[in-house]
mmCIF file of C-alpha atoms and ligand atoms in Angstrom:
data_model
loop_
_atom_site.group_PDB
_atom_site.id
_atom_site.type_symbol
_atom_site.label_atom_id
_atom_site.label_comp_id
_atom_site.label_asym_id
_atom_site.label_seq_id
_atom_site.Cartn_x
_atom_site.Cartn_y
_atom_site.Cartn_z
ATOM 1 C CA UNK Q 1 123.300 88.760 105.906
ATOM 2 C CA UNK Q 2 125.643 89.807 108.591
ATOM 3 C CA UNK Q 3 127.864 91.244 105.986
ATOM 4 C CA UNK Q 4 124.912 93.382 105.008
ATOM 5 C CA UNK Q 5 123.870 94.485 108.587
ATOM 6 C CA UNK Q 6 127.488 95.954 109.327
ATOM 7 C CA UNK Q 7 127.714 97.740 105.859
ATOM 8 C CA UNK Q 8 124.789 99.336 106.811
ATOM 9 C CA UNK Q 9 126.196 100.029 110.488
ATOM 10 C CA UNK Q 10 129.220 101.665 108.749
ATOM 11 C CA UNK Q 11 126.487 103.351 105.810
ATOM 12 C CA UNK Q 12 125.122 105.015 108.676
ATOM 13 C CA UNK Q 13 128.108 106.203 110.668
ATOM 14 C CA UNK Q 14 129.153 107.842 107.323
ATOM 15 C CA UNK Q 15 125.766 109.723 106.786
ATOM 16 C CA UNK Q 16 125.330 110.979 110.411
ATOM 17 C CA UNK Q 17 129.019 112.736 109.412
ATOM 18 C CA UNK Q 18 127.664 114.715 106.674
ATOM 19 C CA UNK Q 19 129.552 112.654 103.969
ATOM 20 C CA UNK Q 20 128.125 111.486 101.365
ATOM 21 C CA UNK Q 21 127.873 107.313 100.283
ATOM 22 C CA UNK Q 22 126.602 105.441 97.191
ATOM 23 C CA UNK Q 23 123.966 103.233 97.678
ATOM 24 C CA UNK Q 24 122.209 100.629 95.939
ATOM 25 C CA UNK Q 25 118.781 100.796 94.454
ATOM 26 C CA UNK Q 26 116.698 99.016 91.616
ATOM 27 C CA UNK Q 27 116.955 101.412 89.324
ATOM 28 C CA UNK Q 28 120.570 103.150 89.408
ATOM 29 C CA UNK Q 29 123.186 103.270 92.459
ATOM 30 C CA UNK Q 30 122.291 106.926 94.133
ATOM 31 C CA UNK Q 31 125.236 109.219 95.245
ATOM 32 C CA UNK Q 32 123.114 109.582 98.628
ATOM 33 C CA UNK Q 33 123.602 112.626 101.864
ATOM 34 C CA UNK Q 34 120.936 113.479 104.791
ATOM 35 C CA UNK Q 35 118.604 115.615 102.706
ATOM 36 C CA UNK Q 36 117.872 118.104 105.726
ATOM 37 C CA UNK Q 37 121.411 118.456 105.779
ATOM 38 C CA UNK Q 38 123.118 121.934 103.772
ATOM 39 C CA UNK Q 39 126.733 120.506 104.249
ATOM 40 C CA UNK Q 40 125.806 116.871 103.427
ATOM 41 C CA UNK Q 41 123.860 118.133 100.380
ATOM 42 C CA UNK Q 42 126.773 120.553 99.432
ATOM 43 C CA UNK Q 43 129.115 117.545 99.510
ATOM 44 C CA UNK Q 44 126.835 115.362 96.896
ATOM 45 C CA UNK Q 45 126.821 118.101 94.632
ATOM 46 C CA UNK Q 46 130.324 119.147 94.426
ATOM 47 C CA UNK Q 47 131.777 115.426 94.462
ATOM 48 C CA UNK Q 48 128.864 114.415 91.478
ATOM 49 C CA UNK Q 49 129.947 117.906 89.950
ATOM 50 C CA UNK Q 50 126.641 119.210 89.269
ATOM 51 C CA UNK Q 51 125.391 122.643 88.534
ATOM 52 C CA UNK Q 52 123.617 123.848 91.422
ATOM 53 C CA UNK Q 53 120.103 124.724 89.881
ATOM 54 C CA UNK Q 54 119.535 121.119 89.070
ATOM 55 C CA UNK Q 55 117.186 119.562 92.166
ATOM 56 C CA UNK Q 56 117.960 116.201 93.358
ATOM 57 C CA UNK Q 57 115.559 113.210 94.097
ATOM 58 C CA UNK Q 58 114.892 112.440 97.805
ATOM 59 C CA UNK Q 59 114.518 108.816 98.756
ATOM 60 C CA UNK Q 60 111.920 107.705 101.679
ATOM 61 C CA UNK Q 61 111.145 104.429 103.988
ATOM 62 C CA UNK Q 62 107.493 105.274 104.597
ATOM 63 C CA UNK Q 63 104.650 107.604 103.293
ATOM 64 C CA UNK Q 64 104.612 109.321 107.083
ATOM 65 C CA UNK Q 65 107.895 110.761 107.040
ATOM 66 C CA UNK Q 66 107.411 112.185 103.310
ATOM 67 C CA UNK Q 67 103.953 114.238 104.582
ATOM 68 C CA UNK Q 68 106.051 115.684 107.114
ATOM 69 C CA UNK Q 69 108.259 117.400 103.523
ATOM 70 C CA UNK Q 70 105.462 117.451 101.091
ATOM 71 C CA UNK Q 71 101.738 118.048 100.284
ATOM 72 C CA UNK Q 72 99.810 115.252 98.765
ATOM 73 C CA UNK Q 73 96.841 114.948 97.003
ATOM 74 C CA UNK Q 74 94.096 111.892 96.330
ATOM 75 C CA UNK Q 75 96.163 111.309 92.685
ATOM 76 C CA UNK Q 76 99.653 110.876 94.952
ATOM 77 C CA UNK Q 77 98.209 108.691 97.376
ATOM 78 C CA UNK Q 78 96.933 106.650 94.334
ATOM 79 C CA UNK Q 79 99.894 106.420 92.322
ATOM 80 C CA UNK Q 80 101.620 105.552 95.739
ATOM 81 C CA UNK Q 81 99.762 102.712 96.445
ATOM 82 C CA UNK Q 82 100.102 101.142 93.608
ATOM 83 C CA UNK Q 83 103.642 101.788 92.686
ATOM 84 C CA UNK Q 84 105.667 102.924 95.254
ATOM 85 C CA UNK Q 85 108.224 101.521 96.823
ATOM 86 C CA UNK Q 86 109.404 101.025 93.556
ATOM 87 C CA UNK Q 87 111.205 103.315 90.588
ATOM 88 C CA UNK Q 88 108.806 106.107 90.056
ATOM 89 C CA UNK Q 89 109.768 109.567 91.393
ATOM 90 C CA UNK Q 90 106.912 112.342 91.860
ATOM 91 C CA UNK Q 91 107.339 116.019 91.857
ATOM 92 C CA UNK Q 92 105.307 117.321 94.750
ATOM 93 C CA UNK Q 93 104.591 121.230 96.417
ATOM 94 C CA UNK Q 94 107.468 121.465 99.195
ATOM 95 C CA UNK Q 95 105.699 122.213 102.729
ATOM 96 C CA UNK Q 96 106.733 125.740 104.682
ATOM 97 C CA UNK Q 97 107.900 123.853 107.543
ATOM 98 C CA UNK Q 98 109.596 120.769 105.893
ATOM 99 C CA UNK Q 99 113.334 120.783 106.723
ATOM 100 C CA UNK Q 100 114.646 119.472 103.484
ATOM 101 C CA UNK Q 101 117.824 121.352 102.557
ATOM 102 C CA UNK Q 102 117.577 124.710 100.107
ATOM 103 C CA UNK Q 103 119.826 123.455 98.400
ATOM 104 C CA UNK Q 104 118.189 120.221 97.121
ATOM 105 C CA UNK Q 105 115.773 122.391 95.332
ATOM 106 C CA UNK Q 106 117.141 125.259 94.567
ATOM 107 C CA UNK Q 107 115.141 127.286 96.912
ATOM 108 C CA UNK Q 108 111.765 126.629 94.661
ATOM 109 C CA UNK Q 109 108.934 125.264 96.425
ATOM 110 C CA UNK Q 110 108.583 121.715 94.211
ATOM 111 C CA UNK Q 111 110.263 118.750 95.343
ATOM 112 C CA UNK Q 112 110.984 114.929 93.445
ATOM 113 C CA UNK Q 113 110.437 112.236 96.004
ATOM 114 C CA UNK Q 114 110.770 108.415 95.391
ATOM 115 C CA UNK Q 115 110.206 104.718 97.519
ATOM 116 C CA UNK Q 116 113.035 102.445 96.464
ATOM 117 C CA UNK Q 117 112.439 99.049 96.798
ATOM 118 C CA UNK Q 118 115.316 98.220 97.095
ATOM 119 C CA UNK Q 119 115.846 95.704 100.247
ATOM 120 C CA UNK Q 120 119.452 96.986 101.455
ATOM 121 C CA UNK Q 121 118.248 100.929 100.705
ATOM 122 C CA UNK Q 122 114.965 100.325 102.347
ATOM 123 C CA UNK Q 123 116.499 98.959 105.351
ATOM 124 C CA UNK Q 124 119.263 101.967 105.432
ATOM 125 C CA UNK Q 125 116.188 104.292 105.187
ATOM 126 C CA UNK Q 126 114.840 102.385 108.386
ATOM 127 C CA UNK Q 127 117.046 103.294 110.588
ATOM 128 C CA UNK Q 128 117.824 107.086 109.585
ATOM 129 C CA UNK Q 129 115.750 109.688 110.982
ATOM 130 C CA UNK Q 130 116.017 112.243 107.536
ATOM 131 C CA UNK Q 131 115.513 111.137 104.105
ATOM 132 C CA UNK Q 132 118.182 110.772 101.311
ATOM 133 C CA UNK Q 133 118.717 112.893 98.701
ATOM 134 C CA UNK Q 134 120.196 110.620 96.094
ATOM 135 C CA UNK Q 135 121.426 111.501 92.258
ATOM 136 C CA UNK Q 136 122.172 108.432 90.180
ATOM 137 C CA UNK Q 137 126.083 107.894 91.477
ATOM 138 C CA UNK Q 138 128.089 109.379 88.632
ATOM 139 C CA UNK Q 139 129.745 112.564 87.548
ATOM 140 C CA UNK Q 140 126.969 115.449 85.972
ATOM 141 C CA UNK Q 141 126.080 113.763 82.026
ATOM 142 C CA UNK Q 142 127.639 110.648 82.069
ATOM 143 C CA UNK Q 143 125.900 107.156 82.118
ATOM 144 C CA UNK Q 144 124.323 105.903 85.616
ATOM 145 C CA UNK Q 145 126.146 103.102 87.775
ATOM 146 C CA UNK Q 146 124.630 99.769 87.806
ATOM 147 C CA UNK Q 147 127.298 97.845 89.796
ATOM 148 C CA UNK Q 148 129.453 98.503 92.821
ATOM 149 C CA UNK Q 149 132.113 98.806 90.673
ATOM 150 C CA UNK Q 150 130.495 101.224 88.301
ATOM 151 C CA UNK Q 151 130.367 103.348 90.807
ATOM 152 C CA UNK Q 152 134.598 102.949 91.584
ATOM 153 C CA UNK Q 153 134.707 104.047 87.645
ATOM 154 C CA UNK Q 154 133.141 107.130 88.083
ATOM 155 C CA UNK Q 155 134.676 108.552 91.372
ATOM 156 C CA UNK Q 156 137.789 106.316 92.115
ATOM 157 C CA UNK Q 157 138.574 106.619 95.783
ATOM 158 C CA UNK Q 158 136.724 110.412 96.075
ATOM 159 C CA UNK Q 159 134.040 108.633 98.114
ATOM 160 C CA UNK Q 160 134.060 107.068 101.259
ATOM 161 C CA UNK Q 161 131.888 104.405 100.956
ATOM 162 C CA UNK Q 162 130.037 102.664 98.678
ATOM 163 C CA UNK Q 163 126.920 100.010 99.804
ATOM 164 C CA UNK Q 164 127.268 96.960 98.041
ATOM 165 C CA UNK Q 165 123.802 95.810 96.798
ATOM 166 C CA UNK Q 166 124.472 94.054 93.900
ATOM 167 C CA UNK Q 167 123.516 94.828 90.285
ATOM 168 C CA UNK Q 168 120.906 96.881 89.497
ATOM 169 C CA UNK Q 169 117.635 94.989 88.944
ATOM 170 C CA UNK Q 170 115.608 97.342 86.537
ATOM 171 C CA UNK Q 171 119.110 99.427 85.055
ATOM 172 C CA UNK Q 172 117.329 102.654 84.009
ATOM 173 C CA UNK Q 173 116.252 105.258 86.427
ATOM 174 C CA UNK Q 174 112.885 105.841 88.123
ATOM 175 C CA UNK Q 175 109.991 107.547 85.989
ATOM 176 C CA UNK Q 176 109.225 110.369 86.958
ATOM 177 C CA UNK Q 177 105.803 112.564 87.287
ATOM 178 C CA UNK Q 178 105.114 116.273 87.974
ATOM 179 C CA UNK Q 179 102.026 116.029 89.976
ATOM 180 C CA UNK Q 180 101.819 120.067 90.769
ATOM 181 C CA UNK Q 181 99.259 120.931 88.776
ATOM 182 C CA UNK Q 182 97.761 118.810 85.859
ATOM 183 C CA UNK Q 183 99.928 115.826 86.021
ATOM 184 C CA UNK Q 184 102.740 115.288 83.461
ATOM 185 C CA UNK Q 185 105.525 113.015 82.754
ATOM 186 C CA UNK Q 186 108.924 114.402 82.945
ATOM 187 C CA UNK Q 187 111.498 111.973 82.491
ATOM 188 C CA UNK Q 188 110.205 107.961 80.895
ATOM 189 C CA UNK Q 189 111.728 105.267 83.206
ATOM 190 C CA UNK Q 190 111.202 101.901 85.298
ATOM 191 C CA UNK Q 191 107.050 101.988 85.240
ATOM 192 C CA UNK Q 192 106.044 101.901 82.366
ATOM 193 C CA UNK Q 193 103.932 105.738 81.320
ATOM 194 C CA UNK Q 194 100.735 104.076 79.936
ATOM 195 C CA UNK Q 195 100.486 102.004 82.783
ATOM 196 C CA UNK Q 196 100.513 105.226 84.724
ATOM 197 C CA UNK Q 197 98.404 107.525 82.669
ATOM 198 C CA UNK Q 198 95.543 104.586 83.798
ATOM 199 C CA UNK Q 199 95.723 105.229 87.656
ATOM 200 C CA UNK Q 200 95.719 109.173 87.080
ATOM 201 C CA UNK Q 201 92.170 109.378 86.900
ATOM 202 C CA UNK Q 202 90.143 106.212 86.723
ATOM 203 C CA UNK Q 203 87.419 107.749 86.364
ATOM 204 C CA UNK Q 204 87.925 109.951 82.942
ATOM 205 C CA UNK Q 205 89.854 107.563 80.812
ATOM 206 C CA UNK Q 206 89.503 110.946 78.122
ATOM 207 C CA UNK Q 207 92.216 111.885 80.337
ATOM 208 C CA UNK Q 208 95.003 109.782 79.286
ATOM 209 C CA UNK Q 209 95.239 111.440 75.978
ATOM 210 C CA UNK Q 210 95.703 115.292 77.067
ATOM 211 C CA UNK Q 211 98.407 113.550 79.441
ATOM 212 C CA UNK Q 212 101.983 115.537 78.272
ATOM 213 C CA UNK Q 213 104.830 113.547 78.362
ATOM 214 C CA UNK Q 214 107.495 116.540 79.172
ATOM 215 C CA UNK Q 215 111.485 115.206 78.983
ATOM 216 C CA UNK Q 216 113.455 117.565 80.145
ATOM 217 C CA UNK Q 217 116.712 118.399 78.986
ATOM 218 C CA UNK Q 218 116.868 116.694 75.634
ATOM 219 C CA UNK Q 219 119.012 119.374 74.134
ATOM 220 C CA UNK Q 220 121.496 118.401 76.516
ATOM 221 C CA UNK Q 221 124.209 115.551 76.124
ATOM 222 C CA UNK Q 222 122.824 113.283 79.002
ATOM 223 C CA UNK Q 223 123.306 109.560 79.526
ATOM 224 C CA UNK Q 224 126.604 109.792 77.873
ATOM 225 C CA UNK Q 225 129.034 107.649 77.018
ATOM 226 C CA UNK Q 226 131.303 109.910 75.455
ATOM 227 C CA UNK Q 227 131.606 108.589 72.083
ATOM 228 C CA UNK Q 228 129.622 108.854 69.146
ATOM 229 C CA UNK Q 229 126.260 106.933 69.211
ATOM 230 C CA UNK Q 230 124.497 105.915 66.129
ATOM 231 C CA UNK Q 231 120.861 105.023 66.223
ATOM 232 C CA UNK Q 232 118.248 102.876 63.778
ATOM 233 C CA UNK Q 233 121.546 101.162 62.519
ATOM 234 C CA UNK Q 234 121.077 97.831 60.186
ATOM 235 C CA UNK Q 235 124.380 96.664 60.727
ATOM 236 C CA UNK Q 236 127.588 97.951 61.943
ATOM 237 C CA UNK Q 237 130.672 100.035 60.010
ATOM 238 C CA UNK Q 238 134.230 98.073 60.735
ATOM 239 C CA UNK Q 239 135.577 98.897 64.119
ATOM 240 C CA UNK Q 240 132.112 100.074 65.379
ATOM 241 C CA UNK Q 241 130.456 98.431 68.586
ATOM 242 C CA UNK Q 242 127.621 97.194 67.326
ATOM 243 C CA UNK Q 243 124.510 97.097 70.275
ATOM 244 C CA UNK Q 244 121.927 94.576 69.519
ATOM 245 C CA UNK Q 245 118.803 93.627 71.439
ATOM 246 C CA UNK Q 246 118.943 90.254 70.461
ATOM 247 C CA UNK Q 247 121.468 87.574 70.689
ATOM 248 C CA UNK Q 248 123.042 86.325 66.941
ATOM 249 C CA UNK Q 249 123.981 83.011 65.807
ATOM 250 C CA UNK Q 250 127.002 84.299 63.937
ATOM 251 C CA UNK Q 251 130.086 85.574 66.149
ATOM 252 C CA UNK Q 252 131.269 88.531 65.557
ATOM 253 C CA UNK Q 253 133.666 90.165 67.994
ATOM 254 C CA UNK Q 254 132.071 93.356 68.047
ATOM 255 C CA UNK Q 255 128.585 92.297 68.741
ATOM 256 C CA UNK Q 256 127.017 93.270 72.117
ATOM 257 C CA UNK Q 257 123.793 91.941 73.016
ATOM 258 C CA UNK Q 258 121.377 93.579 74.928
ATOM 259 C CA UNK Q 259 119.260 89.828 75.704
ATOM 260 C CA UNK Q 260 119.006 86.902 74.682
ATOM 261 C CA UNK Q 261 115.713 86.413 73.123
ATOM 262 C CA UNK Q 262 114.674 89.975 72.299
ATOM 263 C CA UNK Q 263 113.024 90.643 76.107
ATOM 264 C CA UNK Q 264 112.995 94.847 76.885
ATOM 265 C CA UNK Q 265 113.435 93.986 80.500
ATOM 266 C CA UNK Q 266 116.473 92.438 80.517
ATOM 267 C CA UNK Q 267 117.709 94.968 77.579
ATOM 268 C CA UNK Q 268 117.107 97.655 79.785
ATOM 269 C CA UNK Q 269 118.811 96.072 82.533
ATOM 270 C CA UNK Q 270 122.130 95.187 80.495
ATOM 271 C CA UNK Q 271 122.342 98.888 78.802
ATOM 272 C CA UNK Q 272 124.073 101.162 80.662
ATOM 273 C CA UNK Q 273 126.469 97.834 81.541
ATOM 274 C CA UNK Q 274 127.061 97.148 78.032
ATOM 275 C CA UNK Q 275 127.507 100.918 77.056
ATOM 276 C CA UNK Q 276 130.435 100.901 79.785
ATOM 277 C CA UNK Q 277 132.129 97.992 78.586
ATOM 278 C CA UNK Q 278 132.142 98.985 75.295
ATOM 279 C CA UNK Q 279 133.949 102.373 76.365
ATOM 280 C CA UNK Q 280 136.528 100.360 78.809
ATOM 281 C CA UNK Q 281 137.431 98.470 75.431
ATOM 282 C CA UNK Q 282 138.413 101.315 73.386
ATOM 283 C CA UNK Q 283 135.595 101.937 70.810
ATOM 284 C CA UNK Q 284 135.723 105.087 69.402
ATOM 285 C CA UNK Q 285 131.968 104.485 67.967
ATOM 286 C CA UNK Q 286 128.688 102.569 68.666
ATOM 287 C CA UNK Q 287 125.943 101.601 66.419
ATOM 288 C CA UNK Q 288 122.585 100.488 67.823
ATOM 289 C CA UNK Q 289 119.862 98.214 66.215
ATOM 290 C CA UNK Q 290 116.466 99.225 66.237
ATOM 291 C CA UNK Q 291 114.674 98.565 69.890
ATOM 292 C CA UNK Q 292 110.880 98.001 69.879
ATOM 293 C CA UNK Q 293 108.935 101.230 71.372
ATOM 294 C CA UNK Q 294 107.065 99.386 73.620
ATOM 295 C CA UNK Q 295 106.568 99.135 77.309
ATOM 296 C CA UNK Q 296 109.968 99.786 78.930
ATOM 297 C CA UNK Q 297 111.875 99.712 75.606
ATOM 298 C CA UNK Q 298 110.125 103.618 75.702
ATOM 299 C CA UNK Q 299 112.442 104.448 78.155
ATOM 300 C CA UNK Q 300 115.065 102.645 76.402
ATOM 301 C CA UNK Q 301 115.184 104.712 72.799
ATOM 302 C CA UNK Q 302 114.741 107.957 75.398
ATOM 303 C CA UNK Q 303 118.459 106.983 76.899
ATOM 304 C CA UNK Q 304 120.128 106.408 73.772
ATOM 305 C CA UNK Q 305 118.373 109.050 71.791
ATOM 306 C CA UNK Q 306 119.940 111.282 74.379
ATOM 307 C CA UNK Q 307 123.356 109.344 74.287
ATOM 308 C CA UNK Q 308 123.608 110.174 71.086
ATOM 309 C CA UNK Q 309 122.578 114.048 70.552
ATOM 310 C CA UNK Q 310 125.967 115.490 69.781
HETATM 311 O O1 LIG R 1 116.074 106.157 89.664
HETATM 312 C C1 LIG R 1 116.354 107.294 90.045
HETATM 313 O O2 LIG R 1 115.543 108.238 90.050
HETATM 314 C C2 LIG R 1 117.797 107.534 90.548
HETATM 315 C C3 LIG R 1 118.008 106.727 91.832
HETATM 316 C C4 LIG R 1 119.383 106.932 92.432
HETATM 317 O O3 LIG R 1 116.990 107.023 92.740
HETATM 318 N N1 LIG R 1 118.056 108.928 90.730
HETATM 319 C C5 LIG R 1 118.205 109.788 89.681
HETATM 320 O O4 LIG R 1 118.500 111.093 90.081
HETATM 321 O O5 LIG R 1 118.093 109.453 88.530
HETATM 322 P P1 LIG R 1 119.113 112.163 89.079
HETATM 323 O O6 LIG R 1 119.444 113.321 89.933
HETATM 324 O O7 LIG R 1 120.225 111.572 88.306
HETATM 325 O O8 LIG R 1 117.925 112.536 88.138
HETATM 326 C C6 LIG R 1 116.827 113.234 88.689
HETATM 327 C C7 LIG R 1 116.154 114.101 87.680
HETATM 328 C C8 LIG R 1 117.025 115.238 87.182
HETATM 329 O O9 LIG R 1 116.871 115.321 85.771
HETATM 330 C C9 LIG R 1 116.413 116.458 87.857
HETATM 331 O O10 LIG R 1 116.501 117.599 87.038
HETATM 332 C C10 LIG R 1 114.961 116.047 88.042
HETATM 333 O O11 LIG R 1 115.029 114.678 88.345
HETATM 334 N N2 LIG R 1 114.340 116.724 89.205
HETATM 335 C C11 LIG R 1 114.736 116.684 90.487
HETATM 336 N N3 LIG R 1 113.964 117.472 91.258
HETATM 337 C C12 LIG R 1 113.049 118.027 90.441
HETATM 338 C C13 LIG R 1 111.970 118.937 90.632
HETATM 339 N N4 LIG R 1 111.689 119.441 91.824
HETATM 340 N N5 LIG R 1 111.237 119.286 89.549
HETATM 341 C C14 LIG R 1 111.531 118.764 88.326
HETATM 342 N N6 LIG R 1 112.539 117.900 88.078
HETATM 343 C C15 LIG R 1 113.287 117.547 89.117
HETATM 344 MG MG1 LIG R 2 121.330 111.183 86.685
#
């Protein structure tokens, strides 16, 4: 524990400099800067080398400091209390006098906000007087960090520091809801979207089936691993990584198993893991099995629908 309270010392130090630091959380490790910061914010984008017109998420400790950045609404404060802190992000109207960076959003007037749960994040957040704005910790397009050491893989020793939380608990990022307007889903992720379409509007269940579920940028390579990616697949062509999402009696070298026993959880958790070793040992292809649609194995088949749009 007192390893973790002087990381976080040091965490700090770093972010009261402008610089930017990767930090754990249960979704993805975040490439994280002081969000009413330009410079800081200028630093996360150039280092993560994303185009500018592409917002970032902006992490909170506690509902107070995100009303002094945002408006909310009854359906918010809902969705908040039953959800948050943990990985869902909302899209929320920006206030006039919030002092979150320009930059962050492109100088629109919407803003994607988020609780992590994590413990190590939460207790960074604690002690900060801004909020974070955190992208998942790797370079624009290619697959999110899970690990401390993913993190080294996709930035070698560009950053200065990187908070050491452990793996990943969930492994996929937060879902995420536009709730400007009539309230859609723009990106699937760690709550599951049926489970949120119920706590929209209790009281007209009709609602849940106008709900839209909006993804945006599936034209775009995203989540990639920078190989070819092969979906549906019954078995696997010689030399192919083959990804299953359940564990085979019969060795077979290139087998990669997403869990044991066929459980979406800990499939979802193991991806982006197993997509990265697969890479570090030289395949030039992947093949994946069929993964159930359900529950968070939704937000599974979104990832690797987009790994594999050429
Ligand atoms: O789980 C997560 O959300 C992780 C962890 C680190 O918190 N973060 C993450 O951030 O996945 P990022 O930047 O990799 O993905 C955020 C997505 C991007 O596709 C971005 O376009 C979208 O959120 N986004 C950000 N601000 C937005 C806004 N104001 N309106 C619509 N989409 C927005
Ligand atoms: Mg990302």
């Amino acid at each position: 524990m007192k390893k973790n309270d002087s990381n976080i010392k040091k965490a700090i130090k770093y972010l009261n400099n402008n610089e930017c630091i990767a930090i754990p959380t249960e979704t993805v490790y975040g490439l994280a800067g002081n969000a009413y910061s330009d410079k800081a914010v200028s630093r996360v984008y150039k280092i993560k080398k994303r185009p500018k017109n592409n917002p970032l998420i902006v992490h909170y400790y506690k509902l107070k400091d995100l009303k002094k950045d945002c408006e909310t609404d009854d359906t918010f404060i809902r969705l908040y209390k039953k959800f948050c802190p943990g990985p869902i992000s909302f899209v929320l109207k920006l206030k006039k006098k919030s002092k979150i960076s320009k930059i962050i959003t492109n100088n629109s007037n919407s803003i994607a906000v988020r609780f992590p749960s994590h413990p190590l994040s939460r207790k960074l957040l604690k002690k900060i007087d801004y909020p974070l704005a955190a992208p998942s910790a790797n370079i624009s397009s290619s697959i999110s960090p899970v690990s401390k050491q993913d993190v080294v893989d996709e930035f070698g020793h560009k950053l200065k520091f990187i908070l050491d939380g452990g793996s990943s608990k969930i492994g996929l990022e937060s879902t995420i809801i536009n709730l400007i307007g009539k309230p859609y889903i723009l990106r699937l992720g760690g709550v599951n979207s049926k489970l949120i379409l119920k706590f929209i509007n209790p009281l007209k269940n009709k609602n849940k089936k106008k709900i839209k579920i909006k993804v945006p940028g599936t034209s775009k390579l995203h989540y990639s691993p920078g190989i070819p990616v092969r979906l549906n697949a019954k078995k696997n062509h010689q030399n192919e990584a083959y990804i299953l999402i359940k564990k085979r009696k019969k060795f077979d070298k290139n087998h990669f198993y997403l869990s044991k026993t066929s459980n979406l959880k800990e499939a979802a958790k193991n991806l982006y893991r197993v997509l990265r070793i697969i890479k570090k040992n030289g395949y030039k292809k992947i093949a994946i099995e069929k993964i159930p649609n359900i529950n968070i194995g939704e937000a599974i088949n979104d990832r690797i629908a987009r790994a594999s749009k050429k």
